[in-house]
Short mmCIF file of C-alpha atoms in Angstrom, two decimals:
data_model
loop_
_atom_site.label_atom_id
_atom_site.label_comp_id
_atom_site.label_asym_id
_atom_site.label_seq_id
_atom_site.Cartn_x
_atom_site.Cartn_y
_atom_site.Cartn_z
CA UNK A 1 14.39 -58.24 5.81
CA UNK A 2 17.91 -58.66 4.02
CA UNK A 3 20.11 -56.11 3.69
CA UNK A 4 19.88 -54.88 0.40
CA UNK A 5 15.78 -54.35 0.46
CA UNK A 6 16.50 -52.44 3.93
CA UNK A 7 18.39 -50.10 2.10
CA UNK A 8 15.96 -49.34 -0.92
CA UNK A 9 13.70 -48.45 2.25
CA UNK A 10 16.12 -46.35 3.82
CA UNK A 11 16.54 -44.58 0.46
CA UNK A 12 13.04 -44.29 -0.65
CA UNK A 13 12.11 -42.41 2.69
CA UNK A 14 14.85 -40.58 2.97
CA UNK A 15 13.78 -39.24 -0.70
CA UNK A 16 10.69 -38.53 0.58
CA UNK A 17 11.69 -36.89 3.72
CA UNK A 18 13.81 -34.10 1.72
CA UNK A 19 11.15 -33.94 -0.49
CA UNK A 20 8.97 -32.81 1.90
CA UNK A 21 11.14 -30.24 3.35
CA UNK A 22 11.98 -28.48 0.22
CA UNK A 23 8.28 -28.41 -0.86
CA UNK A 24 7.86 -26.95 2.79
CA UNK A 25 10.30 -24.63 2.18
CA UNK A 26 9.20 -23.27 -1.40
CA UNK A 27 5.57 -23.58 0.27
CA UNK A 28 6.90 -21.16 3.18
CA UNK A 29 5.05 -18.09 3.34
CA UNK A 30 6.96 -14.79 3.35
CA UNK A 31 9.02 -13.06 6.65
CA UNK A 32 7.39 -9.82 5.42
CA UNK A 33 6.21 -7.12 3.06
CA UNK A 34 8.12 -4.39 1.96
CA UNK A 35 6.60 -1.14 0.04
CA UNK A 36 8.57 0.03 -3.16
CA UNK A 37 7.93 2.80 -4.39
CA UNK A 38 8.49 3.37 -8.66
CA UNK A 39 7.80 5.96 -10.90
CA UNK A 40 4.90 5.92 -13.02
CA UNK A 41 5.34 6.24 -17.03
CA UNK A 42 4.92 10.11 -17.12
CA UNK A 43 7.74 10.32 -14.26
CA UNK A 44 4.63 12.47 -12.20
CA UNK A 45 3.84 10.26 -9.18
CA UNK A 46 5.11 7.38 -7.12
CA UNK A 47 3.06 4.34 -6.75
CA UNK A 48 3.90 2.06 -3.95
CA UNK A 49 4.56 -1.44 -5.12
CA UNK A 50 4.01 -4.36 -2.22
CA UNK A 51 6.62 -7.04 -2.52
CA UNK A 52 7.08 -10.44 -0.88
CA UNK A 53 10.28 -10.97 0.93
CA UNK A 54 12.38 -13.03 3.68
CA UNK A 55 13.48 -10.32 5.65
CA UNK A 56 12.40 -6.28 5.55
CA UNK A 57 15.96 -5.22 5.55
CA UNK A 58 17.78 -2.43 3.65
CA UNK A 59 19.68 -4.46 1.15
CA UNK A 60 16.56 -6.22 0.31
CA UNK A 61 14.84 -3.62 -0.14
CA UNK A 62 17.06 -1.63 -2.50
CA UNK A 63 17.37 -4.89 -4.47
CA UNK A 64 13.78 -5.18 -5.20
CA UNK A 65 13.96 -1.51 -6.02
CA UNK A 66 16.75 -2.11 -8.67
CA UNK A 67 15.14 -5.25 -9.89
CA UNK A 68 12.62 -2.81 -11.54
CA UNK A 69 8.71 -3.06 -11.81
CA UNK A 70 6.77 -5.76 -14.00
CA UNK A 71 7.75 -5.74 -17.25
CA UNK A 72 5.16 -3.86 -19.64
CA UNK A 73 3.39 -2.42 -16.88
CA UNK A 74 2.28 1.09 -16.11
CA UNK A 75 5.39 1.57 -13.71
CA UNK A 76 9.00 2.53 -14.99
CA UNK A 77 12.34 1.57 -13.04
CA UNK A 78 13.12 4.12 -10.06
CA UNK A 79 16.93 3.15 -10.87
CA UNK A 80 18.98 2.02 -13.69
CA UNK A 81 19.52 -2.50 -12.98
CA UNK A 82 23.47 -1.35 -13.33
CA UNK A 83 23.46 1.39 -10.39
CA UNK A 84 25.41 0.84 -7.41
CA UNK A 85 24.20 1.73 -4.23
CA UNK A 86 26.07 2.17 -1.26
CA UNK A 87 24.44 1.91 2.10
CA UNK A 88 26.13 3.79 5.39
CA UNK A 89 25.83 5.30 8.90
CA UNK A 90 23.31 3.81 11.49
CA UNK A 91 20.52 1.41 10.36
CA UNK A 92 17.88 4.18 11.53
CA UNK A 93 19.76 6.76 9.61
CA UNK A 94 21.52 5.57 6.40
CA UNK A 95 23.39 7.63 4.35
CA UNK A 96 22.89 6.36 0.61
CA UNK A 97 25.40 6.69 -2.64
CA UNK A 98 24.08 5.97 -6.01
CA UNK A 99 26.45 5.44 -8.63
CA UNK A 100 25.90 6.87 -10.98
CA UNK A 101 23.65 10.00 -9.51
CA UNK A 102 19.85 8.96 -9.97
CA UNK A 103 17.70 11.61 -11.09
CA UNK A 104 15.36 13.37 -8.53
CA UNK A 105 12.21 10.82 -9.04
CA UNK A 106 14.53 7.72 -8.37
CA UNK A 107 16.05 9.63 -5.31
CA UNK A 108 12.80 10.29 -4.00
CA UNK A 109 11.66 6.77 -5.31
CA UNK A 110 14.75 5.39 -3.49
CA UNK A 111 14.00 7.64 0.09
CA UNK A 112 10.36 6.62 -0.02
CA UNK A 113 11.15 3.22 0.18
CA UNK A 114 13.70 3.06 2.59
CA UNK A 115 12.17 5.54 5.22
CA UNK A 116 9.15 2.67 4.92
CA UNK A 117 11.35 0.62 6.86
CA UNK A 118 10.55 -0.13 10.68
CA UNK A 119 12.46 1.90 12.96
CA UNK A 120 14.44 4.49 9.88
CA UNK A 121 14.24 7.39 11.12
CA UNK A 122 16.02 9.38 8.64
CA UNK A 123 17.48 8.44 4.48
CA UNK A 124 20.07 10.59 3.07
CA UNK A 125 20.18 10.55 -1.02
CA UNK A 126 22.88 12.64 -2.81
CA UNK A 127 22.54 14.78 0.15
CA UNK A 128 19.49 15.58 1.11
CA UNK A 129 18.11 14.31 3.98
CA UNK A 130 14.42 12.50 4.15
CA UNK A 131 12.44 11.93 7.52
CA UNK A 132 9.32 10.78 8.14
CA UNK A 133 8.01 13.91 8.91
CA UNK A 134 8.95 15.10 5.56
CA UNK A 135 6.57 12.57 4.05
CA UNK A 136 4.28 13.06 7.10
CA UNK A 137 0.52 13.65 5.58
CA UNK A 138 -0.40 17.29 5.33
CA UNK A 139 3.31 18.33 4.64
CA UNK A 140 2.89 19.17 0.37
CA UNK A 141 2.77 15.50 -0.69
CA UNK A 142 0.18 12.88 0.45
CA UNK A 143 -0.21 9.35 -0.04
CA UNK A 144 -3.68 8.61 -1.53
CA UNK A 145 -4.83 4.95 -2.23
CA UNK A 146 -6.48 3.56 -4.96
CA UNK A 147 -7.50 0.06 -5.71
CA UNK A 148 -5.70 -2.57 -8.40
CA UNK A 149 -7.19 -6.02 -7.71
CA UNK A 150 -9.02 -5.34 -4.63
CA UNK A 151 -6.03 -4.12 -2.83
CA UNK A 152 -5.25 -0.68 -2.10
CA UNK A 153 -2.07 1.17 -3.32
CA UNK A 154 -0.64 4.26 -2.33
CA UNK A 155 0.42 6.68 -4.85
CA UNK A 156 1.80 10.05 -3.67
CA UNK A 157 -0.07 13.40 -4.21
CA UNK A 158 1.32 17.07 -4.34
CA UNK A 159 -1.49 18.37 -2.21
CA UNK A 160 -1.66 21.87 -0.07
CA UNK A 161 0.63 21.49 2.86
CA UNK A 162 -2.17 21.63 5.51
CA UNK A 163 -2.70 19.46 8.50
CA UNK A 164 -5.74 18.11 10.26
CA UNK A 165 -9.25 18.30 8.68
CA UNK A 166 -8.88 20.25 5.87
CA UNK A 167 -5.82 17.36 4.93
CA UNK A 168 -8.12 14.78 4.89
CA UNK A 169 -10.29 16.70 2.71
CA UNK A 170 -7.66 17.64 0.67
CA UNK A 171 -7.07 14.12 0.36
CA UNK A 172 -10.23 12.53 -0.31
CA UNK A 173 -11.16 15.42 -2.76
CA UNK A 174 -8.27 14.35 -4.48
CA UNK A 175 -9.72 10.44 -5.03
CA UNK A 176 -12.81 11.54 -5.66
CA UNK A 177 -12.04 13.62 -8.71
CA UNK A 178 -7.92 13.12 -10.39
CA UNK A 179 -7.36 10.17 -12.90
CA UNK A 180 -5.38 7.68 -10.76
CA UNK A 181 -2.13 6.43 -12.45
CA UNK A 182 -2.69 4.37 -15.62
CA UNK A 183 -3.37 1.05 -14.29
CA UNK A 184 -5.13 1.71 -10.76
CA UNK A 185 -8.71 2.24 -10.68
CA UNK A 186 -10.81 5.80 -9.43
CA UNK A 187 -14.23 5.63 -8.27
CA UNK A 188 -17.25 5.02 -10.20
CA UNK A 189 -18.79 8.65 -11.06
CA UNK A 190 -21.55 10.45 -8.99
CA UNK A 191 -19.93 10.50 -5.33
CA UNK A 192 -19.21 13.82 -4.28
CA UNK A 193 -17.62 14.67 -0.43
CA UNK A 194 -19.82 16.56 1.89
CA UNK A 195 -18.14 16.68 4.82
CA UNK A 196 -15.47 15.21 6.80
CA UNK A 197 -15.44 15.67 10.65
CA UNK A 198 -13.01 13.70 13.45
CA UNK A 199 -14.31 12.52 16.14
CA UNK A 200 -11.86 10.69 18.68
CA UNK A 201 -10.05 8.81 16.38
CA UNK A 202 -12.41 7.77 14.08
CA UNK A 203 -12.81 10.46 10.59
CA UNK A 204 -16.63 10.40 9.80
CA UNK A 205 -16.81 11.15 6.10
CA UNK A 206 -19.98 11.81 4.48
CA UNK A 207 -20.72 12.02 0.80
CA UNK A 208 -23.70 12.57 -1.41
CA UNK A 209 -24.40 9.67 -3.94
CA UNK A 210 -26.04 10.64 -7.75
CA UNK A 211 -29.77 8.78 -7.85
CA UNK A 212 -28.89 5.61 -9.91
CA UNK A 213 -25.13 5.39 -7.80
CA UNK A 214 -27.63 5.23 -4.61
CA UNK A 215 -29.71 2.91 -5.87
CA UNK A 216 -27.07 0.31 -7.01
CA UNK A 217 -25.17 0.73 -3.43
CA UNK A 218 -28.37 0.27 -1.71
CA UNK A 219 -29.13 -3.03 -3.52
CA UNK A 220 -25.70 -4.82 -3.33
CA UNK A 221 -25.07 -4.80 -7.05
CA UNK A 222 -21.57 -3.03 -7.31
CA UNK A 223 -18.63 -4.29 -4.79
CA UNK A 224 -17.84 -0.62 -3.31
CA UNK A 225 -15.20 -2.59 -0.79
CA UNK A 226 -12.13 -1.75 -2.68
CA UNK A 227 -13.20 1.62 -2.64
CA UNK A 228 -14.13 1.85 1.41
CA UNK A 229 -10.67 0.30 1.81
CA UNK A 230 -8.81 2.73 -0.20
CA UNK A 231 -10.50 6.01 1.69
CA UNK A 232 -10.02 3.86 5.16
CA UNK A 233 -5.92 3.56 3.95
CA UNK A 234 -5.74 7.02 2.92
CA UNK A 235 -7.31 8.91 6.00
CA UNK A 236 -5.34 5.86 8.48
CA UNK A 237 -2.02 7.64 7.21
CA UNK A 238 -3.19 10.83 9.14
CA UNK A 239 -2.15 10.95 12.83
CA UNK A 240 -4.45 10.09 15.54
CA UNK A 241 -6.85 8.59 12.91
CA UNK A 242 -7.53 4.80 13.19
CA UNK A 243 -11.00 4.03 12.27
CA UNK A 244 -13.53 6.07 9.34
CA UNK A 245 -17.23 6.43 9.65
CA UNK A 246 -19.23 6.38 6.45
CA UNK A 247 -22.42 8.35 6.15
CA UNK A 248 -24.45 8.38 2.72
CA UNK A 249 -26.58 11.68 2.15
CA UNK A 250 -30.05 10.11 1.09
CA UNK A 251 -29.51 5.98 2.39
CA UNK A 252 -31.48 5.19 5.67
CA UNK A 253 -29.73 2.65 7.87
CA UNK A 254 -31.85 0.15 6.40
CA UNK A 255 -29.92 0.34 3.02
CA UNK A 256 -26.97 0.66 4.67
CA UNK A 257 -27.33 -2.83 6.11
CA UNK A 258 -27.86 -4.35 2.75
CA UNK A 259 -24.63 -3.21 1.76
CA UNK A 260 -21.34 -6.00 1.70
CA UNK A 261 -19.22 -3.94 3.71
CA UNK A 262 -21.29 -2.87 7.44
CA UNK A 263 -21.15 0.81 6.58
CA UNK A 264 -23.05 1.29 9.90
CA UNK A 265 -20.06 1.24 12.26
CA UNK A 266 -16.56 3.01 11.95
CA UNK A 267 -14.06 0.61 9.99
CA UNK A 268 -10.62 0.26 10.59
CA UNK A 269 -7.42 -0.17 9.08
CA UNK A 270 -7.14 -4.24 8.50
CA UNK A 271 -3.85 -5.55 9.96
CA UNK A 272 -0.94 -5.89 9.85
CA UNK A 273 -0.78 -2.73 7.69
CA UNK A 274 -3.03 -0.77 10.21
CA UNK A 275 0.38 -0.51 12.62
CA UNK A 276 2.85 1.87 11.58
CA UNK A 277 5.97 3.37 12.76
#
C-alpha cells in the first residue's frame, strides 16, 4: 500500500470515527429531569413543566425557568428572559435575588422549582423563606395531576389545609370536578368519588361510574390509563402513600380484568418519579 492511499484510509476512518462519537453524543440520553414550574395564562395556578437536562443543578434549573415555556402555549413565563438571578448560601438552602423583583407568581414559580431539587431543603425569594413542608400536601396548596399526552402533570391547587384522609379526598374531589388548566385534560364525565380509605400504604379509592361510563370501561373501549396514572401521582405526593387501590361501584372482578390497566391489584407510582426527597 503506498503512502499516499494509506493516508486517504487513515483519513476516511478517522472521519468516521468522530462521526460516530458526535452522533453518540447528540444521541446521548439526558443526566436527568428537572420540574419547572410556570404560570398558567390567567396567572391562577402553577403547572409543572418536565424538562430534559445534563445535570439537575440550580443554575440549570433557573435557566430553563428563564428560558420561558413553549411559545403559544397555555403557559406564560414565571420570569422576565432579562432578569438576573443571583444564587447564594448553602446548596440545600439558597438564598435567591431577582433583579428586578418578580412578582409573587414568578417567586412562587421560581421556589417551586428549586425546592424540587434533590437534597434543598429550604429557597429564600425576596425574603421569604420556602421549605418543603410548606408545599407539603395537606398544607393550603396541593399538587393535583392531570394528563397532557399520556403523561401526568402536576398543577398546584389551593385546597383546605387538612392532612391525611380527608387530603386525599380533598384532592381527588378536586380532579374529579375543576376545569384543569387550558391545555391539560379532566376526566371524562360520570365518575363520582365514594370513598377513599388507607390501608398500609396503599390509598384504596372507590368511585361510582354513570351506566354508559361503566359499560365502556368494562369493554376496553376508552384508554382510562392516563387517568389511573394521574390519581396514582396525585395521592403518591401524600406521605406514607406508595401504592392506590381502585374499586368500581357496580364492575365485578370479571370486568375489571378486561380492563388495559390490572385495576385488580394496588398500583404504584412508576419510577424513577415514584422516589422523592
Amino acid at each position: 500500500m503506498n503512502l499516499r492511499r494509506w493516508l486517504t484510509l487513515s483519513l476516511i476512518l478517522a472521519v468516521l470515527v468522530v462521526g460516530l462519537g458526535l452522533r453518540l453524543l447528540v444521541n446521548r440520553p439526558p443526566g436527568a429531569v428537572l420540574t419547572i414550574y410556570y404560570p398558567d395564562r390567567e396567572g391562577r395556578r402553577l403547572v409543572g413543566v418536565a424538562r430534559a437536562v445534563k445535570a439537575a443543578t440550580a443554575e440549570t434549573a433557573v435557566a430553563e425557568l428563564l428560558a420561558g415555556p413553549a411559545p403559544g402555549g397555555p403557559l406564560a413565563a414565571a420570569l422576565p428572559a432579562s432578569s438576573r438571578v443571583v444564587l447564594s448560601g448553602p446548596a440545600t438552602d439558597l438564598v435567591v435575588a431577582v433583579t428586578p423583583s418578580a412578582a409573587p407568581p414568578g417567586e412562587e414559580a421560581l421556589a417551586r422549582t428549586l425546592l424540587g431539587l434533590t437534597g434543598m431543603q429550604s429557597v429564600t425569594v425576596s425574603g421569604r423563606r420556602w421549605t418543603a413542608a410548606d408545599v407539603a400536601p395537606g398544607t393550603g396548596q396541593t399538587l393535583v395531576y392531570y394528563p397532557y399526552r399520556g403523561v401526568p402533570v402536576p398543577v398546584i391547587r389551593s385546597l383546605p389545609a387538612t392532612q391525611g384522609v380527608q387530603g386525599m379526598q380533598a384532592a381527588v374531589a378536586d380532579f374529579l370536578t375543576d376545569a384543569p388548566p387550558q391545555g391539560l385534560y379532566g376526566p371524562p364525565p360520570g365518575i363520582s368519588l365514594v370513598d377513599l380509605t388507607v390501608k398500609g400504604d396503599a390509598a384504596h379509592v372507590r368511585f361510582a361510574l354513570a351506566p354508559d361510563l361503566a359499560r365502556t370501561l368494562a369493554a376496553g373501549g376508552w384508554n382510562f390509563s392516563p387517568y389511573y396514572m394521574s390519581v396514582i401521582y396525585t395521592l403518591t405526593e401524600f406521605p406514607g402513600i406508595h401504592r392506590v387501590q381502585f374499586e368500581f361501584t357496580g364492575l365485578s372482578a370479571a370486568a375489571l380484568q378486561q380492563c388495559r390497566t390490572p385495576l385488580s391489584i394496588p398500583l404504584s407510582r412508576p419510577e424513577p418519579e415514584k422516589g422523592r426527597s
